[in-house]
Amino acid sequence: MSAVIDLPVKPVPRAKSAPANTLEPRWIKYVLVTIALLFLTLFLFIPLVAVFTEALKKGWDVYVEAIVDPDAISAIKLTLIAAVISVPLNLLFGVAASWAIAKFSFRGKSILLTLIDLPFSVSPVISGLIYVLMFGAQGWFGPWLQDHNIKILFAVPGIVLATVFITFPFVARELIPLMQAQGSEEEEAALVLGASGWQMFRRVTLPNIKWGLLYGVILCNARAMGEFGAVSVVSGHIRGETNTMPLQVEILYNEYNFTAAFAIASLLALLALVTLAIKSFIEWRLHQSGETSADEAALMPVPHELPHPARST
Amino acid sequence: MTSLLKPRLKPTRVLPGFGLTLGFTLFYLALIVLIPLSAVFLKTFTMTWEAFWSAVTSARVMASYRLTFGASLIGALLNVVFGGIVAWVLVRYRFPGKRFIDALVDLPFALPTAVAGITLTALYSSNGWIGEYLEKAGIKVAFTPLGVVVALTFIGLPFVVRTVQPVLEDAERELEEAAASLGATPWQTFWRVILPNLLPALLTGFALAFARATGEYGSVIFIAGNMPMVSEITPLFIITKLEQYDYAGATAIAVVMLIASFLLLLTINLLQAWTRKRAGKA
């Protein structure tokens, strides 16, 4: 970022590969690369390959059969429902929160930012527990819900609520630093030129934040579909009714139906790979187009380089 | 930087939508996060102090704290060492497949924990690809505390890499060249120049990995074996209590875990402020 300003001062053309040779012996480089690759092989590559190998162990037919199983299909449907509800809700929240926080100044902003981050630092199990305490039979609203015959816990609404909680900060966290770095001159200019508030948002703000928005949405979606701990607490594990894909994986695995468990797991692993691919693509796009403005400044240090606990599934 | 400051200095609000967006933000935050979370604390207020204390200090739960925090600590330390090396290699060296590897470092973020859990268990059980060889060497990983460490190392892998990477990218290599030209050995340059510069980022990464590991559930329960007193993590113990309809007991332990994670969150914020200050100075 600062390279543009530093450039005239720098005496030597490019110090990219030279110091590596002047500073450390070659063998150190090879040893370090080997250690890194061994570590990543052990912890990343082998597990990734293992998911698909285990899933396809008994052949393609068994694999397909495991996926078209009615319980599996209903788990896939429920996972999609949870994501389809929670992602747009948190998208709406993310846009509203980042607009208020990035474009205006008010007291208590840093407290608000910390509060938005809270769901990231809470154990998934506790994220489920809080809804049990609210809607369970002994919970705050438990008796009232029972009287009115409304089921939240051990039913779809509970699963959706837990998913919304778990994925709450994703979009907001991507958008806030991005919009802060962009400032509000462009929006102000649009207003001065006679745009309505909505026109300004659609024509100016939205194009500026679209990549950050997409970034937040895909991370939010990956987490929504893959969440296990929180959903496990509120689901009740009713087969074909309240099982999401990760819960279905657990049930099949505990029944020693390993091939079927890994078949569902392989779908989730594919989702993870697609998420990583889109994420890399967005980062690459930003890198390509970002040399002009605040885009890069905003997206380099804050959102994806500094991960947060429990940002994943 | 200047664009960051400008909106704050503006005395009047030109842009529309402040009331609406802030109002919605606060309403949604209260509804989804604050009210449900407060339920945990309010529930414990219904307990007597003695009941609370005995719930959070029973022998079985103490054993689970030791395992959860101990394994998280080892996992985070492993990630500081190996994650640091991975970050260094990714920033400083060129080798085939680097871009692919860089993208894949985030896999533990993106892979659902249940998938990670069953996969690691399959790999490290006695007939698994890795467990088979470890078994011959007399090491049992799956269904022992060691398995918990493996799962928590996997989960924490991206944190150190992703916090150290940008700092290394921004590091001024002129300093290292200066040290070398002043007669420092590579070892001295590493200890005196490189490591002090990376320290805040390494500590932040460590704290993030540790915080993530203490609350982790999905990837651990498959590989741990979940034997009370031996390989039972605290989040699982909370679920066990819930399944026994001991809501108060579960909530009491949850409060302990929540306080621990709030303290960690505070530490992480301070460490990140330190990292930014360092980066600003450099």
XYZ file of C-alpha atoms in Angstrom:
595
model
C 0.000 0.000 0.000
C 2.693 2.386 1.019
C 4.918 1.057 -1.761
C 3.701 3.769 -4.107
C 4.937 6.480 -1.819
C 8.161 4.705 -0.932
C 9.137 3.983 -4.471
C 11.335 7.002 -5.237
C 13.312 6.484 -2.056
C 14.091 2.848 -2.661
C 17.556 2.593 -4.141
C 17.749 -0.976 -5.387
C 15.322 -2.149 -8.080
C 13.472 -4.947 -6.294
C 14.558 -6.554 -3.099
C 12.224 -9.495 -3.560
C 14.502 -12.489 -3.831
C 17.946 -11.082 -3.192
C 18.004 -10.941 0.612
C 16.755 -14.467 0.952
C 19.985 -15.567 -0.644
C 22.171 -13.143 1.208
C 20.678 -13.890 4.603
C 20.106 -17.557 5.107
C 21.803 -20.588 3.688
C 19.910 -22.523 1.068
C 19.481 -25.598 3.188
C 17.447 -23.633 5.706
C 15.008 -22.715 2.976
C 14.627 -26.351 1.949
C 14.238 -27.517 5.533
C 11.565 -24.887 6.255
C 9.635 -25.596 3.072
C 9.767 -29.315 3.858
C 8.536 -28.816 7.425
C 5.688 -26.562 6.240
C 4.632 -28.988 3.526
C 4.794 -31.986 5.868
C 2.683 -30.178 8.459
C 0.107 -29.106 5.879
C 0.081 -32.565 4.302
C -0.592 -34.177 7.654
C -3.277 -31.710 8.746
C -4.848 -30.501 5.502
C -4.202 -32.591 2.417
C -4.565 -36.065 3.887
C -7.844 -35.245 5.682
C -9.247 -33.614 2.537
C -8.368 -36.607 0.379
C -9.627 -38.973 3.068
C -13.156 -37.490 3.046
C -13.631 -38.311 -0.617
C -11.804 -41.632 -0.481
C -13.915 -42.872 2.405
C -17.089 -41.648 0.688
C -16.303 -43.501 -2.529
C -14.818 -46.573 -0.862
C -17.695 -48.837 -1.811
C -18.170 -47.417 -5.249
C -20.207 -44.757 -6.976
C -23.556 -46.551 -6.667
C -23.367 -46.832 -2.893
C -22.317 -43.177 -2.775
C -25.298 -42.002 -4.795
C -27.612 -44.243 -2.813
C -26.446 -42.676 0.435
C -27.167 -39.207 -0.900
C -30.618 -39.909 -2.340
C -31.692 -41.646 0.861
C -34.912 -39.915 2.074
C -33.362 -38.976 5.433
C -30.339 -37.522 3.662
C -32.515 -35.562 1.263
C -34.560 -34.124 4.116
C -31.318 -33.207 5.926
C -30.091 -31.429 2.796
C -33.415 -29.596 2.526
C -33.329 -28.488 6.152
C -29.749 -27.273 5.790
C -30.784 -25.236 2.756
C -33.806 -23.807 4.603
C -31.635 -22.745 7.548
C -29.149 -21.065 5.210
C -31.809 -19.446 3.021
C -33.381 -17.787 6.068
C -30.305 -16.906 8.106
C -28.058 -15.556 5.346
C -30.489 -12.869 4.063
C -31.365 -11.837 7.631
C -27.723 -11.371 8.542
C -27.069 -9.716 5.192
C -29.763 -7.148 5.929
C -28.356 -6.650 9.403
C -24.788 -6.404 8.066
C -25.697 -3.681 5.589
C -27.701 -1.702 8.154
C -25.043 -2.015 10.860
C -22.174 -1.098 8.575
C -24.082 1.911 7.207
C -24.756 3.248 10.700
C -21.283 2.458 12.029
C -19.153 3.407 9.048
C -20.930 6.518 7.828
C -21.880 8.229 11.078
C -20.213 9.043 14.358
C -21.948 8.385 17.631
C -21.164 7.477 21.201
C -20.575 3.892 22.199
C -19.552 2.794 18.735
C -16.689 0.621 19.939
C -18.957 -1.094 22.450
C -21.424 -1.785 19.656
C -18.621 -3.270 17.545
C -17.599 -5.578 20.393
C -21.194 -6.659 20.942
C -21.585 -7.495 17.248
C -18.511 -9.733 17.564
C -19.881 -11.606 20.577
C -21.306 -14.642 18.757
C -17.806 -15.369 17.410
C -16.381 -15.783 20.876
C -19.138 -17.931 22.306
C -18.775 -21.707 22.162
C -21.256 -23.254 19.698
C -22.648 -25.388 22.497
C -23.469 -22.284 24.533
C -25.031 -20.683 21.443
C -27.477 -23.569 21.417
C -27.937 -23.563 25.178
C -29.193 -19.973 25.256
C -32.176 -20.912 23.084
C -32.899 -23.931 25.262
C -33.018 -21.581 28.243
C -35.430 -19.304 26.409
C -37.718 -21.719 24.615
C -37.222 -25.043 26.436
C -39.937 -26.610 28.573
C -38.382 -24.991 31.670
C -37.381 -21.859 29.780
C -38.694 -18.287 29.832
C -41.243 -18.737 27.084
C -41.539 -22.520 27.382
C -44.886 -22.733 29.165
C -46.459 -19.998 27.016
C -45.308 -21.711 23.825
C -46.660 -25.017 25.061
C -50.047 -23.476 25.800
C -50.235 -22.063 22.319
C -48.903 -25.234 20.749
C -45.931 -23.552 19.113
C -42.782 -25.594 18.750
C -39.486 -23.732 18.523
C -37.053 -26.021 20.277
C -36.456 -29.432 18.698
C -38.075 -28.050 15.553
C -37.118 -26.023 12.509
C -37.478 -22.529 14.099
C -34.926 -23.414 16.792
C -32.445 -24.614 14.205
C -32.912 -21.431 12.190
C -32.498 -19.247 15.302
C -29.284 -21.012 16.351
C -27.945 -20.651 12.818
C -28.810 -16.942 12.739
C -26.953 -16.450 16.035
C -23.866 -18.349 14.920
C -23.577 -16.488 11.601
C -24.658 -13.115 13.008
C -21.407 -11.095 12.607
C -20.107 -12.366 9.255
C -21.462 -9.787 6.787
C -21.194 -6.865 9.206
C -17.563 -7.668 9.965
C -16.621 -7.687 6.298
C -18.522 -4.515 5.437
C -17.700 -2.219 8.356
C -13.942 -1.822 7.697
C -14.557 -1.652 3.959
C -17.140 1.136 4.236
C -15.069 2.964 6.838
C -12.123 3.050 4.474
C -14.252 4.248 1.588
C -15.604 7.262 3.463
C -18.794 8.976 2.400
C -17.707 11.588 -0.176
C -19.190 9.653 -3.068
C -22.546 9.278 -1.360
C -22.582 12.959 -0.451
C -21.815 13.886 -4.035
C -24.726 11.748 -5.216
C -27.067 13.515 -2.807
C -25.849 16.940 -3.864
C -26.504 15.950 -7.470
C -30.100 15.211 -6.523
C -30.199 11.479 -5.964
C -32.724 10.105 -3.520
C -31.467 8.071 -0.581
C -32.372 4.813 -2.247
C -30.824 5.829 -5.578
C -27.632 6.815 -3.779
C -27.484 3.437 -2.052
C -28.170 1.457 -5.206
C -26.000 3.381 -7.615
C -23.086 4.424 -5.402
C -22.806 2.403 -2.210
C -23.798 -1.003 -3.509
C -21.323 -1.084 -6.426
C -18.580 -0.003 -4.029
C -19.217 -2.732 -1.511
C -20.317 -5.576 -3.783
C -17.185 -7.709 -3.411
C -17.025 -7.283 0.330
C -20.703 -8.128 0.467
C -20.238 -11.293 -1.557
C -17.260 -12.219 0.595
C -19.309 -11.899 3.765
C -22.222 -13.786 2.260
C -20.218 -16.826 1.161
C -18.485 -17.096 4.552
C -21.827 -16.676 6.295
C -23.376 -19.325 4.071
C -20.562 -21.830 4.619
C -20.909 -21.453 8.338
C -24.710 -21.604 8.230
C -24.669 -24.870 6.319
C -21.886 -26.460 8.324
C -22.789 -25.500 11.869
C -22.861 -28.499 14.156
C -22.562 -27.744 17.872
C -25.273 -25.107 18.274
C -27.725 -26.849 15.993
C -27.050 -30.148 17.731
C -28.205 -28.702 21.057
C -31.504 -27.310 19.737
C -32.363 -29.941 17.146
C -33.526 -32.914 19.169
C -32.144 -35.184 16.437
C -35.431 -36.309 14.965
C -34.620 -38.305 11.852
C -36.000 -36.917 8.645
C -37.355 -33.902 10.502
C -34.837 -31.894 12.485
C -31.542 -33.209 11.190
C -29.319 -30.907 9.187
C -26.534 -32.355 7.052
C -23.839 -32.182 9.771
C -26.226 -33.836 12.244
C -27.056 -36.528 9.714
C -23.304 -37.156 9.359
C -23.059 -37.654 13.114
C -26.006 -40.042 13.270
C -24.787 -42.181 10.386
C -21.299 -42.250 11.840
C -22.510 -43.306 15.261
C -24.480 -46.103 13.581
C -21.214 -47.314 12.030
C -22.596 -46.485 8.603
C -19.274 -44.888 7.695
C -19.663 -44.823 3.927
C -22.985 -42.990 4.099
C -21.621 -40.598 6.753
C -18.671 -39.743 4.528
C -20.946 -39.422 1.488
C -22.880 -36.584 3.185
C -19.599 -35.262 4.594
C -18.150 -35.147 1.083
C -20.960 -32.818 -0.006
C -20.081 -30.500 2.874
C -16.397 -30.755 1.973
C -17.279 -29.785 -1.601
C -19.160 -26.782 -0.240
C -16.030 -25.836 1.713
C -13.857 -26.129 -1.385
C -16.269 -24.044 -3.463
C -16.313 -21.431 -0.687
C -12.510 -21.299 -0.648
C -12.426 -21.034 -4.445
C -14.874 -18.102 -4.499
C -12.987 -16.491 -1.623
C -9.681 -16.767 -3.486
C -11.338 -15.399 -6.614
C -12.673 -12.348 -4.744
C -9.275 -11.734 -3.173
C -7.683 -11.978 -6.590
C -10.252 -9.609 -8.097
C -9.657 -7.079 -5.343
C -5.945 -7.399 -5.813
C -6.357 -6.744 -9.534
C -8.664 -3.762 -9.238
C -7.662 -2.486 -5.831
C -4.517 -0.516 -6.660
C -6.499 2.672 -7.090
C -8.386 3.220 -3.920
C -9.278 2.340 -0.439
C -10.583 -1.081 -1.457
C -7.289 -2.744 -0.921
C -6.415 -0.788 2.158
C -9.632 -1.924 3.713
C -9.502 -5.510 2.630
C -5.868 -6.181 3.285
C -5.368 -5.829 6.999
C -8.744 -6.035 8.642
C -11.321 -8.461 7.437
C -9.834 -11.616 6.043
C -6.261 -11.362 7.178
C -7.206 -11.077 10.805
C -9.507 -13.970 11.412
C -11.626 -14.184 14.447
C -12.153 -17.126 16.745
C -14.947 -19.349 15.575
C -15.202 -17.659 12.248
C -15.492 -21.096 10.735
C -17.976 -23.863 11.071
C -6.194 7.279 6.475
C -7.569 10.770 6.043
C -10.774 9.377 4.621
C -11.129 7.435 7.835
C -11.130 10.555 9.927
C -13.230 12.857 7.810
C -16.723 11.545 8.563
C -16.032 11.840 12.268
C -15.143 15.482 12.051
C -18.314 16.309 10.168
C -20.602 18.269 12.453
C -23.892 17.627 10.665
C -25.276 14.432 9.274
C -25.698 14.797 5.541
C -26.373 11.183 4.690
C -29.811 9.725 5.273
C -30.792 6.600 7.138
C -28.905 6.962 10.413
C -31.910 6.495 12.684
C -33.324 3.667 10.649
C -30.125 1.644 10.308
C -28.914 2.173 13.863
C -32.362 1.418 15.215
C -32.593 -1.789 13.260
C -29.042 -2.747 14.246
C -29.748 -2.324 17.942
C -33.130 -4.069 17.732
C -31.704 -7.075 15.868
C -28.657 -7.240 18.126
C -30.835 -7.251 21.226
C -33.253 -9.802 19.811
C -30.729 -12.306 18.480
C -27.713 -11.870 20.739
C -28.164 -9.837 23.903
C -31.475 -11.133 25.263
C -30.657 -14.819 24.638
C -27.143 -14.435 26.074
C -28.461 -12.686 29.158
C -30.610 -15.774 29.762
C -27.443 -17.664 30.708
C -26.547 -15.213 33.430
C -30.101 -14.761 34.685
C -30.523 -18.524 34.947
C -27.497 -18.814 37.237
C -28.938 -16.118 39.507
C -31.685 -18.570 40.385
C -29.067 -20.879 41.879
C -27.609 -20.504 45.346
C -23.908 -19.724 45.487
C -23.155 -23.144 46.988
C -25.043 -24.937 44.247
C -23.293 -22.867 41.601
C -19.873 -23.448 43.123
C -20.303 -27.189 43.485
C -21.602 -27.402 39.895
C -18.562 -25.662 38.431
C -15.935 -27.341 40.624
C -17.006 -30.991 40.689
C -14.192 -33.461 40.027
C -15.568 -34.396 36.626
C -15.901 -30.829 35.402
C -12.443 -29.933 36.756
C -11.011 -32.805 34.719
C -12.825 -31.441 31.668
C -11.373 -27.936 32.205
C -7.889 -29.406 32.443
C -8.353 -31.319 29.209
C -10.063 -28.467 27.321
C -7.606 -25.759 28.306
C -4.556 -28.051 28.304
C -5.219 -29.489 24.853
C -6.124 -26.026 23.528
C -2.823 -24.713 24.862
C -0.784 -27.495 23.235
C -2.697 -27.136 19.972
C -2.187 -23.369 19.915
C 1.536 -23.756 20.701
C 1.944 -26.300 17.894
C 0.244 -23.823 15.602
C 2.553 -20.997 16.661
C 5.586 -23.075 15.662
C 4.271 -24.716 12.496
C 1.884 -21.918 11.505
C 4.759 -19.475 11.861
C 6.893 -21.625 9.567
C 4.049 -21.965 7.051
C 3.511 -18.179 7.013
C 7.250 -17.593 6.570
C 7.489 -20.090 3.722
C 4.395 -18.679 1.986
C 5.652 -15.092 2.150
C 9.377 -15.513 1.593
C 9.860 -18.456 -0.754
C 8.622 -19.416 -4.154
C 7.756 -23.023 -4.874
C 5.304 -24.893 -7.069
C 1.709 -25.050 -5.822
C 2.151 -22.091 -3.500
C -1.078 -20.310 -4.483
C -3.089 -23.479 -4.082
C -1.579 -24.135 -0.664
C -2.188 -20.551 0.374
C -5.882 -20.872 -0.460
C -6.162 -24.235 1.265
C -4.805 -22.932 4.578
C -8.333 -21.664 5.290
C -9.811 -25.145 4.955
C -10.314 -25.592 8.721
C -12.427 -22.395 8.644
C -14.576 -23.603 5.789
C -14.873 -27.318 6.531
C -17.799 -28.134 8.835
C -16.487 -29.351 12.158
C -18.430 -32.609 12.041
C -16.696 -33.460 8.772
C -13.311 -32.635 10.271
C -14.190 -34.737 13.300
C -15.135 -37.945 11.514
C -12.274 -37.593 9.037
C -9.594 -37.140 11.674
C -11.058 -40.035 13.628
C -10.972 -42.281 10.559
C -7.358 -41.278 9.873
C -6.060 -41.722 13.400
C -7.968 -44.795 14.521
C -5.980 -47.998 14.707
C -6.892 -49.064 11.159
C -6.664 -45.558 9.658
C -4.062 -44.241 7.227
C -2.031 -42.508 9.925
C -3.186 -44.348 13.053
C -2.010 -47.661 11.628
C 1.622 -46.521 11.669
C 1.362 -44.718 14.982
C -0.128 -47.862 16.497
C 2.962 -49.816 15.479
C 5.067 -47.206 17.234
C 2.920 -47.694 20.322
C 1.122 -44.347 20.075
C -2.656 -44.248 20.372
C -4.270 -41.036 19.151
C -7.950 -41.677 18.499
C -10.125 -41.951 21.614
C -7.400 -40.516 23.868
C -6.569 -36.965 25.010
C -3.958 -36.931 22.236
C -6.823 -37.096 19.749
C -8.271 -33.926 21.283
C -4.933 -32.200 20.677
C -4.925 -33.335 17.030
C -8.450 -31.992 16.443
C -7.725 -28.676 18.150
C -4.485 -28.256 16.196
C -6.429 -28.751 12.967
C -9.088 -26.230 14.022
C -6.531 -23.573 14.994
C -4.270 -24.004 11.980
C -5.304 -20.922 9.956
C -5.182 -18.417 12.811
C -1.419 -18.069 13.283
C -0.739 -18.279 9.542
C -3.282 -15.588 8.724
C -2.169 -13.188 11.454
C 1.560 -13.567 10.791
C 1.345 -13.487 6.986
C 0.389 -9.795 6.523
C 2.959 -8.661 9.089
C 5.681 -10.591 7.274
C 4.542 -9.144 3.951
C 4.825 -5.609 5.299
C 8.085 -6.234 7.162
C 10.938 -4.073 5.966
C 13.564 -6.396 4.678
C 16.037 -3.530 4.617
C 16.323 -4.039 8.377
C 17.413 -7.624 7.864
C 19.867 -6.569 5.175
C 21.204 -3.895 7.497
C 21.659 -6.442 10.264
C 23.428 -8.793 7.879
C 25.688 -6.062 6.540
C 26.567 -5.054 10.087
C 27.863 -8.563 10.613
C 24.934 -10.351 12.224
C 24.662 -14.060 11.553
C 21.356 -15.283 10.105
C 20.554 -16.701 13.544
C 21.175 -13.339 15.227
C 19.123 -11.553 12.568
C 16.281 -13.961 13.249
C 16.362 -13.543 17.035
C 17.076 -9.835 17.196
C 15.292 -8.424 14.145
C 12.691 -10.769 12.713
C 11.232 -12.391 15.809
C 10.642 -9.199 17.845
C 8.811 -7.760 14.845
C 6.608 -10.848 14.541
C 5.969 -11.306 18.242
C 2.666 -9.377 18.527
C 1.238 -11.194 15.502
C 2.391 -14.577 16.806
C 0.805 -13.889 20.185
C -2.430 -12.704 18.562
C -2.546 -15.823 16.426
C -1.865 -17.940 19.480
C -4.677 -16.291 21.445
C -7.126 -16.632 18.547
C -6.310 -20.305 18.061
C -6.546 -20.911 21.798
C -9.885 -19.101 22.112
C -11.327 -21.020 19.196
C -10.106 -24.328 20.588
C -11.589 -23.887 24.067
C -15.142 -23.643 22.700
C -14.725 -26.270 20.005
C -17.163 -29.151 20.003
C -17.857 -30.786 16.635
C -14.385 -31.817 15.584
C -13.433 -33.087 19.043
C -16.286 -35.312 20.138
C -15.704 -37.935 17.445
C -11.994 -38.402 18.065
C -11.978 -37.893 21.841
C -13.706 -41.072 22.983
C -15.484 -38.893 25.566
C -14.614 -40.883 28.658
C -15.534 -38.952 31.824
C -12.448 -37.760 33.738
C -10.152 -38.745 30.849
C -11.195 -37.456 27.452
C -14.349 -35.436 28.050
C -14.175 -31.774 27.006
C -16.143 -29.081 28.816
C -18.566 -28.252 25.943
C -19.520 -31.932 25.807
C -20.035 -31.977 29.546
C -22.471 -29.067 29.163
C -24.447 -31.143 26.656
C -24.356 -34.166 28.961
C -25.847 -32.031 31.738
C -28.536 -30.776 29.367
C -29.443 -34.301 28.366
C -29.891 -35.110 32.059
C -32.241 -32.085 32.237
C -29.816 -30.458 34.685
C -30.323 -27.043 33.072
C -28.938 -25.125 36.028
C -25.780 -27.239 36.159
C -25.240 -26.863 32.414
C -25.761 -23.126 32.615
C -23.346 -22.721 35.518
C -20.549 -24.368 33.531
C -21.535 -22.310 30.499
C -21.090 -19.137 32.560
C -17.550 -20.201 33.480
C -16.768 -20.858 29.820
C -18.366 -17.548 28.765
C -16.302 -15.584 31.260
C -13.172 -17.361 30.062
C -13.956 -16.494 26.456
C -14.770 -12.852 27.300
C -11.397 -12.555 29.012
C -9.750 -14.087 25.950
C -11.654 -11.688 23.686
C -10.349 -8.780 25.738
C -6.788 -10.132 25.527
C -7.114 -10.574 21.778
C -8.356 -7.009 21.315
C -5.407 -5.671 23.294
C -2.972 -7.851 21.335
C -4.447 -6.709 18.019
C -4.143 -3.082 19.073
C -0.493 -3.799 19.911
C 0.037 -5.476 16.516
C -1.469 -2.494 14.710
C 0.668 -0.076 16.711
C 3.779 -2.058 15.843
C 2.786 -2.205 12.191
C 2.100 1.529 12.215
C 5.539 2.247 13.621
C 7.433 0.006 11.248
